[in-house]
Amino acid sequence: MPPAPSRAALTRTAIVGLAAVMSGIGSYVLLVLLRDASDAEYANFAVFWSMTVTIGLGFFYPVEQETSRSIAGATHGTRGGMVRLVFLVGGGVAVFTSLAALALFSPAGLSYIGSPWLVLALIASFLAYAVQFPARGLLSGSHLTTRYSAIIAVEGVLRVGLPVLIVALGMAGAVSFAFVVPIATLVSVLPAFIRRRHSWKGLDRLPVGQFLGRLARLIGAALSIQLILNSGPLIAKLVGGTDAIALTGEILVCLSIARIPVFAYQVLQILYLPRVASAWRNGDTRQASRTVLVAVGAAVAAAIVLVLGMLLLGPFILNLFFAGKVLSSFGIILVSGGVGIFLIALVVSDGSLALGRHTLVIRSWVIGAVAAVVPVLLLSDPLLRVTSPLIVGSFVAAVQLGIGLARTVRSSRADGPPAVPAAADDPVERVA
């Protein structure tokens, strides 16, 4: 049996988890405090919010992942070589995403997002991400857990404090709340630079081509995952019909509540991934497959509880925190069902990654994202067009991942488990 996570590992996870909880609370405060805004104002913010989450976790979080993976155990030599590389890459990603965002200044783009100030807030967020995520990757890879957690916690505190201050000053609105995102993101990085001396400043730089190649693969998977999960509000504003404005806000708040189990699972990954990877490396295929089956079974159970809980308690919770922005019972079932399938796919994806099946993970999520477009093109009912991409994309990814994982386990029992490559620690699925 693989060893249980060490006390130090659990302590680090608990610290990061508490910081993530604070950050999550801050995100919900933004959405709750804006609930009295008009449907149009809330819909505009929903589009902005979904874009920042999708781009931030789809493009910039992979920079953190690959940075952390690359410097773990790296040698020291050329001072600042790795630091310069990752911040240059982060800046390059910011330039690329910001140039793409400039398209929103067109008449059609402004009609979609609602205000040129929201476009500026979006670009400002990308520029802030270009600083925060590389810094987080450097701290994470250097095992500087306290400072890493401080970034996440400070961002969460600011996401609570700044909106409260804005409301107190009578300035609440989509634009003012939108600028909370880049301000909180940028200011939160200060704990990383409190001390002048950092253990990661002297890291040797990896070959640029190798770093960028791995990063591109991570972005392909991460962006596909985020598009599947956060497509609802973005699609609703486009194809929601006469109720597009109201539907956009309703989808956002319902999705925000329904995805809480996904958020909780991310904190618990330390209890799952290392055990599977350790058992696999040690040749204990039965233990590895048993752990994956238990995790998938727990995910299925959680998905069922999620759908039933949202059906029974969803309207009450949504009315309590987001008065007037409540989907129909059928809509709640569709959104929560989609999140439940997504959670199952995520757990299977984690298991596949722990077994070294990176290509399977990336291919499955990319194909899932492509498949998610089909119902938008074929269906006519606005609610189905908005909610089906999450269901279809997650289901297609889950099926591919499940088949690939089963084949890997079956072949390993006959031939022995293959060596897990060093890149197996790339947490592709942590971007949800």
Tab-separated table of C-alpha atoms in Angstrom:
chain	number	residue	atom	x	y	z
A	1	MET	CA	0.000	0.000	0.000
A	2	PRO	CA	1.405	3.441	-0.866
A	3	PRO	CA	2.330	5.620	2.057
A	4	ALA	CA	-0.211	8.082	3.326
A	5	PRO	CA	0.545	11.754	2.752
A	6	SER	CA	3.050	13.030	5.309
A	7	ARG	CA	2.013	15.385	8.069
A	8	ALA	CA	4.039	18.151	6.440
A	9	ALA	CA	2.273	17.576	3.100
A	10	LEU	CA	-1.121	17.623	4.794
A	11	THR	CA	-0.190	20.795	6.677
A	12	ARG	CA	0.878	22.519	3.456
A	13	THR	CA	-2.329	21.405	1.797
A	14	ALA	CA	-4.389	22.678	4.729
A	15	ILE	CA	-2.698	26.081	4.537
A	16	VAL	CA	-3.277	26.359	0.796
A	17	GLY	CA	-6.812	25.040	1.242
A	18	LEU	CA	-7.690	27.675	3.845
A	19	ALA	CA	-6.281	30.379	1.603
A	20	ALA	CA	-8.293	29.003	-1.326
A	21	VAL	CA	-11.445	29.059	0.802
A	22	MET	CA	-10.828	32.728	1.540
A	23	SER	CA	-10.328	33.392	-2.159
A	24	GLY	CA	-13.522	31.496	-2.981
A	25	ILE	CA	-15.498	33.470	-0.420
A	26	GLY	CA	-14.224	36.660	-1.999
A	27	SER	CA	-15.468	35.525	-5.392
A	28	TYR	CA	-18.934	34.831	-4.024
A	29	VAL	CA	-19.054	38.189	-2.253
A	30	LEU	CA	-18.581	39.924	-5.591
A	31	LEU	CA	-21.515	38.050	-7.086
A	32	VAL	CA	-23.778	38.465	-4.046
A	33	LEU	CA	-23.218	42.196	-3.511
A	34	LEU	CA	-24.101	42.903	-7.133
A	35	ARG	CA	-27.425	41.045	-6.898
A	36	ASP	CA	-29.497	44.263	-6.671
A	37	ALA	CA	-28.177	45.474	-10.012
A	38	SER	CA	-30.427	45.398	-13.045
A	39	ASP	CA	-30.579	42.238	-15.137
A	40	ALA	CA	-28.606	43.989	-17.891
A	41	GLU	CA	-25.898	45.132	-15.478
A	42	TYR	CA	-25.630	41.676	-13.932
A	43	ALA	CA	-25.508	40.011	-17.352
A	44	ASN	CA	-22.640	42.294	-18.399
A	45	PHE	CA	-20.721	41.408	-15.259
A	46	ALA	CA	-21.485	37.702	-15.822
A	47	VAL	CA	-19.842	37.898	-19.250
A	48	PHE	CA	-16.827	39.754	-17.832
A	49	TRP	CA	-16.521	37.332	-14.910
A	50	SER	CA	-16.777	34.222	-17.086
A	51	MET	CA	-14.136	35.605	-19.454
A	52	THR	CA	-11.680	36.396	-16.663
A	53	VAL	CA	-12.091	32.944	-15.119
A	54	THR	CA	-11.829	31.142	-18.458
A	55	ILE	CA	-8.797	33.073	-19.682
A	56	GLY	CA	-7.120	33.281	-16.290
A	57	LEU	CA	-7.329	29.544	-15.582
A	58	GLY	CA	-7.101	28.529	-19.230
A	59	PHE	CA	-4.018	30.532	-20.234
A	60	PHE	CA	-2.254	31.857	-17.147
A	61	TYR	CA	-2.674	29.068	-14.602
A	62	PRO	CA	-0.778	26.661	-16.896
A	63	VAL	CA	2.143	29.114	-16.674
A	64	GLU	CA	2.095	28.583	-12.905
A	65	GLN	CA	1.801	24.813	-13.324
A	66	GLU	CA	4.692	24.445	-15.749
A	67	THR	CA	6.849	26.865	-13.778
A	68	SER	CA	6.267	24.942	-10.567
A	69	ARG	CA	6.938	21.593	-12.228
A	70	SER	CA	10.045	22.851	-14.025
A	71	ILE	CA	11.851	24.337	-11.031
A	72	ALA	CA	11.033	21.553	-8.559
A	73	GLY	CA	14.432	20.087	-7.753
A	74	ALA	CA	16.200	22.301	-10.311
A	75	THR	CA	19.819	23.339	-9.869
A	76	HIS	CA	20.995	26.834	-9.136
A	77	GLY	CA	23.357	28.633	-11.414
A	78	THR	CA	22.686	31.532	-13.762
A	79	ARG	CA	21.086	34.104	-11.475
A	80	GLY	CA	17.530	34.928	-12.440
A	81	GLY	CA	17.500	32.869	-15.646
A	82	MET	CA	14.309	30.975	-14.870
A	83	VAL	CA	12.681	34.029	-13.309
A	84	ARG	CA	13.184	36.095	-16.444
A	85	LEU	CA	11.850	33.287	-18.621
A	86	VAL	CA	8.587	32.736	-16.750
A	87	PHE	CA	7.785	36.425	-16.421
A	88	LEU	CA	8.533	36.958	-20.117
A	89	VAL	CA	6.226	34.061	-20.957
A	90	GLY	CA	3.536	35.482	-18.669
A	91	GLY	CA	3.909	38.846	-20.366
A	92	GLY	CA	3.682	37.228	-23.787
A	93	VAL	CA	0.463	35.463	-22.821
A	94	ALA	CA	-0.897	38.781	-21.507
A	95	VAL	CA	-0.102	40.535	-24.777
A	96	PHE	CA	-1.760	37.772	-26.798
A	97	THR	CA	-4.948	37.693	-24.693
A	98	SER	CA	-5.126	41.487	-24.467
A	99	LEU	CA	-4.875	41.862	-28.245
A	100	ALA	CA	-7.679	39.334	-28.605
A	101	ALA	CA	-9.763	41.302	-26.084
A	102	LEU	CA	-9.406	44.448	-28.209
A	103	ALA	CA	-11.928	42.867	-30.590
A	104	LEU	CA	-14.550	43.613	-27.926
A	105	PHE	CA	-14.201	47.333	-28.722
A	106	SER	CA	-16.086	46.676	-31.970
A	107	PRO	CA	-19.816	47.547	-32.023
A	108	ALA	CA	-20.770	43.860	-31.782
A	109	GLY	CA	-18.252	43.296	-28.980
A	110	LEU	CA	-19.455	46.261	-26.933
A	111	SER	CA	-23.039	45.134	-27.392
A	112	TYR	CA	-22.009	41.755	-26.009
A	113	ILE	CA	-19.953	42.802	-22.969
A	114	GLY	CA	-21.874	46.008	-22.348
A	115	SER	CA	-19.223	48.657	-21.692
A	116	PRO	CA	-15.763	49.673	-22.936
A	117	TRP	CA	-14.756	49.993	-19.275
A	118	LEU	CA	-15.402	46.269	-18.816
A	119	VAL	CA	-13.052	45.566	-21.721
A	120	LEU	CA	-10.384	47.692	-20.031
A	121	ALA	CA	-10.957	45.842	-16.757
A	122	LEU	CA	-10.583	42.571	-18.655
A	123	ILE	CA	-7.259	43.639	-20.166
A	124	ALA	CA	-6.086	44.951	-16.788
A	125	SER	CA	-6.879	41.532	-15.310
A	126	PHE	CA	-4.740	39.806	-17.927
A	127	LEU	CA	-1.815	42.125	-17.177
A	128	ALA	CA	-2.179	41.431	-13.458
A	129	TYR	CA	-2.339	37.675	-14.100
A	130	ALA	CA	0.962	37.971	-15.986
A	131	VAL	CA	2.577	38.955	-12.680
A	132	GLN	CA	0.645	36.828	-10.207
A	133	PHE	CA	0.659	33.399	-11.830
A	134	PRO	CA	4.401	33.274	-12.645
A	135	ALA	CA	5.144	34.418	-9.065
A	136	ARG	CA	2.858	31.708	-7.695
A	137	GLY	CA	4.591	29.108	-9.856
A	138	LEU	CA	8.026	30.151	-8.592
A	139	LEU	CA	6.877	30.019	-4.970
A	140	SER	CA	5.066	26.716	-5.411
A	141	GLY	CA	7.996	25.010	-7.107
A	142	SER	CA	10.328	26.296	-4.380
A	143	HIS	CA	7.978	24.915	-1.673
A	144	LEU	CA	7.487	28.386	-0.208
A	145	THR	CA	3.986	27.421	0.881
A	146	THR	CA	3.416	30.242	3.363
A	147	ARG	CA	4.111	32.992	0.845
A	148	TYR	CA	2.178	31.138	-1.849
A	149	SER	CA	-0.824	30.869	0.466
A	150	ALA	CA	-0.453	34.521	1.424
A	151	ILE	CA	-0.997	35.536	-2.205
A	152	ILE	CA	-4.225	33.560	-2.439
A	153	ALA	CA	-5.444	34.726	0.984
A	154	VAL	CA	-4.661	38.413	0.381
A	155	GLU	CA	-6.485	38.255	-2.939
A	156	GLY	CA	-9.503	36.736	-1.170
A	157	VAL	CA	-9.487	39.408	1.531
A	158	LEU	CA	-9.326	42.162	-1.063
A	159	ARG	CA	-12.162	40.576	-3.021
A	160	VAL	CA	-14.254	40.874	0.132
A	161	GLY	CA	-13.042	44.224	1.443
A	162	LEU	CA	-12.989	46.224	-1.792
A	163	PRO	CA	-16.587	45.380	-2.850
A	164	VAL	CA	-17.829	46.197	0.665
A	165	LEU	CA	-16.019	49.540	0.458
A	166	ILE	CA	-17.471	50.182	-2.995
A	167	VAL	CA	-20.985	49.495	-1.723
A	168	ALA	CA	-20.418	51.747	1.306
A	169	LEU	CA	-19.351	54.568	-1.016
A	170	GLY	CA	-22.460	54.075	-3.145
A	171	MET	CA	-20.439	53.158	-6.242
A	172	ALA	CA	-21.643	49.579	-6.727
A	173	GLY	CA	-21.913	48.504	-10.340
A	174	ALA	CA	-20.550	46.083	-12.896
A	175	VAL	CA	-17.615	48.333	-13.832
A	176	SER	CA	-16.475	49.168	-10.302
A	177	PHE	CA	-16.736	45.517	-9.248
A	178	ALA	CA	-14.905	44.397	-12.390
A	179	PHE	CA	-11.845	46.497	-11.513
A	180	VAL	CA	-11.687	44.723	-8.150
A	181	VAL	CA	-10.324	41.688	-10.025
A	182	PRO	CA	-7.099	43.238	-11.429
A	183	ILE	CA	-6.492	45.363	-8.328
A	184	ALA	CA	-6.840	42.403	-5.937
A	185	THR	CA	-4.751	40.203	-8.230
A	186	LEU	CA	-1.869	42.650	-8.506
A	187	VAL	CA	-1.778	43.765	-4.867
A	188	SER	CA	-1.903	40.160	-3.661
A	189	VAL	CA	1.532	39.498	-5.186
A	190	LEU	CA	3.240	41.837	-2.687
A	191	PRO	CA	3.757	39.067	-0.053
A	192	ALA	CA	5.950	37.237	-2.563
A	193	PHE	CA	8.398	40.134	-2.642
A	194	ILE	CA	8.485	41.201	0.992
A	195	ARG	CA	11.988	39.807	1.341
A	196	ARG	CA	14.708	40.842	-1.061
A	197	ARG	CA	16.291	37.428	-1.188
A	198	HIS	CA	14.435	34.508	-2.743
A	199	SER	CA	15.630	30.947	-3.139
A	200	TRP	CA	14.257	30.835	-6.668
A	201	LYS	CA	16.166	33.810	-8.033
A	202	GLY	CA	19.199	31.731	-8.926
A	203	LEU	CA	17.493	28.952	-10.857
A	204	ASP	CA	18.949	27.810	-14.145
A	205	ARG	CA	16.685	28.436	-17.096
A	206	LEU	CA	15.343	25.435	-18.954
A	207	PRO	CA	15.506	25.253	-22.761
A	208	VAL	CA	12.885	27.708	-23.972
A	209	GLY	CA	11.488	25.331	-26.594
A	210	GLN	CA	10.984	22.586	-24.023
A	211	PHE	CA	9.254	24.931	-21.597
A	212	LEU	CA	6.964	26.416	-24.255
A	213	GLY	CA	6.107	23.003	-25.699
A	214	ARG	CA	4.935	21.675	-22.359
A	215	LEU	CA	3.125	24.930	-21.636
A	216	ALA	CA	1.242	24.740	-24.940
A	217	ARG	CA	-0.015	21.248	-24.076
A	218	LEU	CA	-1.185	22.417	-20.662
A	219	ILE	CA	-2.976	25.420	-22.149
A	220	GLY	CA	-4.755	23.162	-24.652
A	221	ALA	CA	-6.161	21.011	-21.858
A	222	ALA	CA	-6.790	23.837	-19.373
A	223	LEU	CA	-8.572	26.086	-21.851
A	224	SER	CA	-10.770	23.197	-23.005
A	225	ILE	CA	-11.734	22.419	-19.405
A	226	GLN	CA	-12.575	26.041	-18.650
A	227	LEU	CA	-14.579	26.498	-21.842
A	228	ILE	CA	-16.644	23.417	-20.994
A	229	LEU	CA	-17.269	24.503	-17.406
A	230	ASN	CA	-17.820	28.254	-17.884
A	231	SER	CA	-19.471	28.348	-21.300
A	232	GLY	CA	-23.011	28.793	-19.945
A	233	PRO	CA	-23.066	32.543	-19.218
A	234	LEU	CA	-21.013	33.326	-22.338
A	235	ILE	CA	-23.380	31.384	-24.587
A	236	ALA	CA	-26.516	32.685	-22.839
A	237	LYS	CA	-25.722	36.277	-23.758
A	238	LEU	CA	-25.467	35.207	-27.422
A	239	VAL	CA	-28.291	32.715	-27.915
A	240	GLY	CA	-30.603	33.308	-24.965
A	241	GLY	CA	-33.351	34.737	-27.151
A	242	THR	CA	-35.691	37.345	-25.684
A	243	ASP	CA	-34.661	36.325	-22.151
A	244	ALA	CA	-30.921	36.408	-22.866
A	245	ILE	CA	-30.180	39.131	-20.307
A	246	ALA	CA	-31.969	37.440	-17.414
A	247	LEU	CA	-30.812	33.964	-18.424
A	248	THR	CA	-27.144	35.009	-18.400
A	249	GLY	CA	-27.262	36.082	-14.760
A	250	GLU	CA	-29.362	33.084	-13.720
A	251	ILE	CA	-26.933	30.624	-15.310
A	252	LEU	CA	-23.944	32.302	-13.636
A	253	VAL	CA	-25.347	32.208	-10.099
A	254	CYS	CA	-26.691	28.657	-10.461
A	255	LEU	CA	-23.343	27.457	-11.820
A	256	SER	CA	-21.501	29.255	-9.012
A	257	ILE	CA	-23.461	27.366	-6.346
A	258	ALA	CA	-23.483	24.030	-8.175
A	259	ARG	CA	-19.706	23.964	-8.652
A	260	ILE	CA	-18.946	24.079	-4.908
A	261	PRO	CA	-18.269	20.275	-4.870
A	262	VAL	CA	-15.683	20.806	-7.639
A	263	PHE	CA	-14.016	23.470	-5.505
A	264	ALA	CA	-14.026	21.119	-2.483
A	265	TYR	CA	-12.516	18.304	-4.542
A	266	GLN	CA	-9.581	20.475	-5.584
A	267	VAL	CA	-8.618	20.871	-1.919
A	268	LEU	CA	-8.832	17.099	-1.380
A	269	GLN	CA	-6.641	16.137	-4.333
A	270	ILE	CA	-3.637	15.571	-2.047
A	271	LEU	CA	-5.464	12.556	-0.602
A	272	TYR	CA	-5.971	11.034	-4.049
A	273	LEU	CA	-3.330	11.833	-6.653
A	274	PRO	CA	-0.173	10.958	-4.678
A	275	ARG	CA	-1.609	7.598	-3.574
A	276	VAL	CA	-2.492	6.586	-7.125
A	277	ALA	CA	0.837	7.747	-8.574
A	278	SER	CA	2.833	6.124	-5.763
A	279	ALA	CA	1.066	2.767	-6.104
A	280	TRP	CA	1.524	2.854	-9.881
A	281	ARG	CA	5.246	3.602	-9.649
A	282	ASN	CA	5.670	0.772	-7.133
A	283	GLY	CA	3.984	-1.711	-9.465
A	284	ASP	CA	0.894	-2.118	-7.248
A	285	THR	CA	-1.653	-1.857	-10.052
A	286	ARG	CA	-4.438	-3.322	-7.943
A	287	GLN	CA	-4.066	-0.642	-5.291
A	288	ALA	CA	-3.845	2.099	-7.922
A	289	SER	CA	-6.961	0.906	-9.747
A	290	ARG	CA	-8.813	0.372	-6.454
A	291	THR	CA	-8.057	3.932	-5.342
A	292	VAL	CA	-9.266	5.317	-8.673
A	293	LEU	CA	-12.470	3.246	-8.503
A	294	VAL	CA	-13.191	4.464	-4.968
A	295	ALA	CA	-12.603	8.075	-6.034
A	296	VAL	CA	-14.827	7.708	-9.103
A	297	GLY	CA	-17.520	6.042	-6.992
A	298	ALA	CA	-17.359	8.943	-4.539
A	299	ALA	CA	-17.640	11.385	-7.441
A	300	VAL	CA	-20.722	9.587	-8.785
A	301	ALA	CA	-22.310	9.681	-5.330
A	302	ALA	CA	-21.443	13.369	-4.965
A	303	ALA	CA	-22.955	14.094	-8.386
A	304	ILE	CA	-26.225	12.413	-7.402
A	305	VAL	CA	-26.346	14.266	-4.090
A	306	LEU	CA	-25.566	17.511	-5.922
A	307	VAL	CA	-28.466	17.141	-8.360
A	308	LEU	CA	-30.948	16.130	-5.632
A	309	GLY	CA	-29.684	18.830	-3.276
A	310	MET	CA	-29.902	21.537	-5.913
A	311	LEU	CA	-33.379	20.410	-6.899
A	312	LEU	CA	-34.628	20.490	-3.307
A	313	LEU	CA	-32.616	23.351	-1.804
A	314	GLY	CA	-31.345	25.196	-4.864
A	315	PRO	CA	-34.278	27.606	-5.243
A	316	PHE	CA	-34.109	28.536	-1.552
A	317	ILE	CA	-30.323	29.080	-1.591
A	318	LEU	CA	-30.405	31.032	-4.841
A	319	ASN	CA	-33.238	33.258	-3.598
A	320	LEU	CA	-31.411	33.795	-0.304
A	321	PHE	CA	-28.158	34.986	-1.870
A	322	PHE	CA	-29.225	36.045	-5.368
A	323	ALA	CA	-32.807	37.225	-5.035
A	324	GLY	CA	-34.671	37.304	-8.335
A	325	LYS	CA	-32.032	35.363	-10.267
A	326	VAL	CA	-33.365	31.810	-10.010
A	327	LEU	CA	-33.554	29.288	-12.843
A	328	SER	CA	-36.512	26.988	-13.309
A	329	SER	CA	-36.351	23.564	-11.661
A	330	PHE	CA	-35.541	22.037	-15.050
A	331	GLY	CA	-32.732	24.534	-15.555
A	332	ILE	CA	-31.315	23.780	-12.105
A	333	ILE	CA	-31.325	20.049	-12.907
A	334	LEU	CA	-29.505	20.671	-16.191
A	335	VAL	CA	-26.809	22.874	-14.642
A	336	SER	CA	-26.229	20.693	-11.575
A	337	GLY	CA	-26.306	17.540	-13.714
A	338	GLY	CA	-23.678	19.022	-16.009
A	339	VAL	CA	-21.470	19.945	-13.046
A	340	GLY	CA	-21.919	16.425	-11.644
A	341	ILE	CA	-20.751	14.835	-14.902
A	342	PHE	CA	-17.893	17.329	-15.038
A	343	LEU	CA	-16.825	16.308	-11.520
A	344	ILE	CA	-16.776	12.634	-12.518
A	345	ALA	CA	-14.731	13.434	-15.622
A	346	LEU	CA	-12.329	15.474	-13.486
A	347	VAL	CA	-11.728	12.597	-11.084
A	348	VAL	CA	-11.124	10.155	-13.958
A	349	SER	CA	-8.835	12.755	-15.541
A	350	ASP	CA	-6.825	12.946	-12.325
A	351	GLY	CA	-6.502	9.173	-12.236
A	352	SER	CA	-5.316	9.103	-15.833
A	353	LEU	CA	-2.771	11.818	-15.131
A	354	ALA	CA	-1.435	9.968	-12.081
A	355	LEU	CA	-0.876	6.952	-14.350
A	356	GLY	CA	1.095	9.088	-16.789
A	357	ARG	CA	-1.582	9.288	-19.522
A	358	HIS	CA	-1.044	12.961	-20.335
A	359	THR	CA	-1.848	12.682	-24.025
A	360	LEU	CA	-5.115	10.921	-23.176
A	361	VAL	CA	-6.062	13.694	-20.755
A	362	ILE	CA	-5.307	16.504	-23.181
A	363	ARG	CA	-6.953	14.788	-26.165
A	364	SER	CA	-10.092	13.906	-24.192
A	365	TRP	CA	-10.726	17.427	-22.935
A	366	VAL	CA	-9.993	19.048	-26.307
A	367	ILE	CA	-12.382	16.666	-28.090
A	368	GLY	CA	-14.913	17.274	-25.326
A	369	ALA	CA	-14.699	21.022	-25.906
A	370	VAL	CA	-15.238	20.548	-29.647
A	371	ALA	CA	-18.211	18.251	-29.009
A	372	ALA	CA	-19.695	20.865	-26.666
A	373	VAL	CA	-20.226	23.177	-29.642
A	374	VAL	CA	-22.541	20.718	-31.429
A	375	PRO	CA	-25.685	21.206	-29.260
A	376	VAL	CA	-25.346	24.982	-29.538
A	377	LEU	CA	-25.574	24.632	-33.329
A	378	LEU	CA	-28.299	21.986	-33.461
A	379	LEU	CA	-30.725	22.862	-30.655
A	380	SER	CA	-33.237	25.687	-30.739
A	381	ASP	CA	-34.440	25.946	-27.143
A	382	PRO	CA	-32.385	28.702	-25.414
A	383	LEU	CA	-32.079	26.890	-22.074
A	384	LEU	CA	-30.920	23.656	-23.711
A	385	ARG	CA	-28.465	25.486	-25.958
A	386	VAL	CA	-26.922	27.155	-22.909
A	387	THR	CA	-26.730	24.146	-20.576
A	388	SER	CA	-26.032	21.286	-23.020
A	389	PRO	CA	-22.385	22.194	-23.777
A	390	LEU	CA	-21.382	21.476	-20.166
A	391	ILE	CA	-23.250	18.171	-20.189
A	392	VAL	CA	-22.085	17.023	-23.620
A	393	GLY	CA	-18.490	18.220	-23.272
A	394	SER	CA	-18.056	16.635	-19.850
A	395	PHE	CA	-19.707	13.372	-20.937
A	396	VAL	CA	-17.574	13.031	-24.066
A	397	ALA	CA	-14.403	13.710	-22.073
A	398	ALA	CA	-15.433	11.295	-19.299
A	399	VAL	CA	-16.139	8.448	-21.736
A	400	GLN	CA	-12.769	8.820	-23.477
A	401	LEU	CA	-10.925	9.106	-20.178
A	402	GLY	CA	-12.744	6.121	-18.709
A	403	ILE	CA	-12.004	3.878	-21.689
A	404	GLY	CA	-8.367	4.965	-21.834
A	405	LEU	CA	-7.892	4.498	-18.105
A	406	ALA	CA	-9.457	1.020	-18.179
A	407	ARG	CA	-7.206	-0.031	-21.056
A	408	THR	CA	-4.136	1.268	-19.234
A	409	VAL	CA	-4.960	-0.675	-16.072
A	410	ARG	CA	-5.838	-3.837	-18.008
A	411	SER	CA	-2.627	-3.802	-20.045
A	412	SER	CA	-0.524	-3.044	-16.978
A	413	ARG	CA	-1.767	-6.140	-15.210
A	414	ALA	CA	-0.460	-8.193	-18.104
A	415	ASP	CA	2.786	-6.382	-18.828
A	416	GLY	CA	3.489	-4.415	-15.638
A	417	PRO	CA	2.991	-0.658	-15.209
A	418	PRO	CA	5.062	1.598	-17.455
A	419	ALA	CA	7.349	4.134	-15.871
A	420	VAL	CA	5.520	7.351	-15.108
A	421	PRO	CA	7.311	10.246	-16.864
A	422	ALA	CA	8.577	13.178	-14.889
A	423	ALA	CA	5.833	15.350	-16.333
A	424	ALA	CA	3.243	13.199	-14.590
A	425	ASP	CA	3.136	15.689	-11.794
A	426	ASP	CA	1.627	18.329	-14.117
A	427	PRO	CA	-1.695	19.023	-12.391
A	428	VAL	CA	-3.654	19.587	-15.611
A	429	GLU	CA	-6.990	19.037	-13.934
A	430	ARG	CA	-6.454	21.554	-11.137
A	431	VAL	CA	-7.698	24.329	-13.366
A	432	ALA	CA	-11.362	23.809	-12.754
